[in-house]
Amino acid sequence: MKYGHFDDTAREYVITQPDTPLPWINYLGCEAYFGLISNTAGGYSFYKDARLRRLTRYRYNNAPYDMGGRYIYLRDNADGNFWSPSWMPVRSDLDEYTCRHGMGYTIIRSVYDQIEAETCYFVPMEESLEIWELTLTNQRDTSADISVFSAVEFCLWDANDDATNFQRNFSTGQMELVDEVIYHKTEYRERRDHFAYFACSEKLDGFETQREAFLGPYRGWDDPAAVEAGESSNSMAHGWQPIGSHHIKVQLRPKEQKKIIFLLGYHENPKNDKFDPADSQTINKKTVKPIIAKYLQPKNVKAAFATLRDYWSGLLGKLQVVTPDEHTNRMVNIWNAYQCMITFNMSRSASYYESGIGRGMGYRDSNQDLLGFVHMIPERARERILDLAATQLKNGGAFHQYQPLTKRGNNDVGSGFNDDPAWLVLAVAAYVKEAGDWSILDEAVQYENEAGTETPLYEHLQRSMQYTLDRLGPNHLPLIGRADWNDCLNLNCFSDTPGQSFQTTTNKDGKVAESVFIAGLFILAAKEIVQIAGHRNDRAEAAKQQAAAQLMEATVWKAGWDGAWFRRAFDDFGHVLGSKENEEGKIFIEPQGMCIMAGLGVEDRRAQMALDSVAKFLATPHGIVLQQPAFSKYYLHLGEISSYPPGYKENAGVFCHTNPWIMIAETKIGRGDQAFDYYTRINPSKREEISDLHKCEPYVYAQMIAGWDAPTYGEAKNSWLSGTAALNYVAITQAILGLQPTYDGLEIKPVIPEGWSGFEAVRIFRGVRYEISVKRAGTGNQICLEVDGKSIPGTVIPLPTKDTGTLNIKATIGLEK
Ligand code: GLC
Ligand code: GLC
């Protein structure tokens, strides 16, 4: 069953029923000011950091699930009837309803009793504010007397403190109201130099800033007393819960239309110019007023919206494809790329499953997210790489996360994940390939954000590699540390006390537990450094990394190969995991993906054996599960992975992020049909038709789909913020469609299904437009390339001369007899 449909021309998903199985959300803003918005206008906003600069309050784990947001109430003053044009929170039976989630905006339209209301929510580029543009239309043949109420609940900035420290916070709230603008200035009197404002384009008939005055005692957002009465009491909040609500009375003639603009924004003042007059406690509004005045003008709102649309056309225009499969086209051209921007911005910090309080920007996560984003705005990827590298530990290791506001690393979500360092190498490699910017390697970058510790980024990469080599175990495989990519494989943790966090509780400084996955990752990263060093004429380094990779590969074949697949790890007792010898957890997906991506077994059919084992033991119609057999009970020596009931999360769920590794691996051995089949199984657009089972948004990937051991097999969870976005983007665009940036130019090497006649693509690469046409001539992946009518040897298109605008590429594949 479906709850809407794709509108690919508009690049929107159109939800036609408000009671979706879960809130189906979108993100507003793509630079510094962000909002999450659901299909019923739920959600919240923040500036840069969802924990430390939270503008509006949101209660997670609420009932109903999605409550609190950017609400508008309409009241028919003739009969006192009121409703929410976004359905929530009043939940009246709307006569018409659509929610269009687009690229950085959401438009919710409804009709109730012949009053049409359409609200467009978006964040203008380069501004720290969001616009709600409400268009009201009276479809009746008679006049309508309507009251409009807006409503947001302010958060007292630090979202964690806001949800816990009531004895203080109930006394700190402060507001101002000047010229129809509600200002929220809690803590502005002391150390904050920022405030929030909520403005309206109309003359007010009333307002509220105290929540209980608006709602009335013992009432909720579905039934506010002020809306019911059609009167606001002009309350000023002194402590308790500050809100913003404007009340506007509108007379609409038959068929008349009216626009009302609301602005919710964040503003900073210079520390020494906070008040006006200077000796008062009144916010200095000199610099914010022009911004507010600008966006209360409909023509400026219109222009800002057009700019946002153009911005996205530009970003998505970096790669557009036409393949025989509409789900591929839609994901590549629109939604997967869009999700990559969101994961790049948020890492795992703020979604409907991540509170924005617990996690900042993950080190491993951000390096991976960048892989799907780098082609859109290489400059921002560059900045991110330098930020990440500046948090790197001197010994080459990493803080597992950093706070977006301060850009400083911390151990809040644990440390000592021994795979972390290597991901930086992959991110830098992807950036250099995309941008051709070798200068980044010479940037002087600090360690642990400490002045005076700078070395060139190139050395950061070397230390990343050395970190692994300094930590080898009894089999000479890399020690796993707290965990590798699988945060939940905690082989040194031995946690037996309820409530301990597997990620942060004291770990044994284990010298035995090893990871085959990190070995694969190390080889993959080492191969990149070999190429990078080669380009820098650093032969010694190239030779060193080459040798290290070879040695590691030999070690994997010796200790990490199980006969028909790659093993997963050795535990603290030196026992193997992910082997036919195990009763549970015989085979894991991660080392199959990573080792084959690193090239292991590709030449000698062992990769094929491993992938056949994946197909046999792990692949389900809903995607490939993480391991089998699932852990039927909690194993002290395995940690969190066995804490989940079978079929969920890392315990044999379809952990979607790992699936594209297998797709890429399949293309390495030339099996396009198999790769594409896996791609299709978890493609959200393809799963749209089973939305009632899948439950999450059909336009973005979720972290997990319940595996076949789970009672709710096929049900997705944790949508939006997952490495799945970036890796699937890489798998489909670079491995299957085969459009791969390399250090020396764009490579065209598709491994597509046999049944495809070909595909077309436009790729902007290093400022040149590549117009690519791939035609199938027969079976197999053998390829022949023509550039502007001339055939060239190999698969990499040499970098064109300066000033080349467009290159015409004809690729013929399947030339085997
Ligand atoms: C989560 C984490 C990611 C980790 C994965 C597997 O998605 O954000 O860092 O690799 O889980 O445990
Ligand atoms: C939990 C999750 C895992 C995530 C980790 C991050 O263990 O299961 O997916 O990576 O938390 O802290």
Coordinates of C-alpha atoms in Angstrom, one line a residue, residues 96-97 104 127 198 219 231 255 334 336 344 402 476 481 521 559 609 677 682:
E96 CA -8.2 17.5 0.8
Y97 CA -4.6 17.0 2.0
G104 CA 15.0 21.8 1.1
E127 CA 20.1 33.1 6.0
F198 CA 9.1 34.9 15.3
R219 CA -5.0 21.0 27.7
E231 CA -9.0 35.3 21.6
K255 CA -12.8 33.3 -3.8
I334 CA 17.0 13.3 -7.0
N336 CA 19.8 9.6 -3.1
F344 CA 26.9 15.2 5.1
Y402 CA 33.2 16.0 17.2
H476 CA 49.1 -10.3 12.8
G481 CA 39.9 -2.1 19.9
L521 CA 39.9 -1.6 5.1
A559 CA 44.1 -16.3 9.2
M609 CA 33.1 -18.0 -3.6
D677 CA 19.4 -7.1 -8.0
I682 CA 16.7 -2.1 -0.8

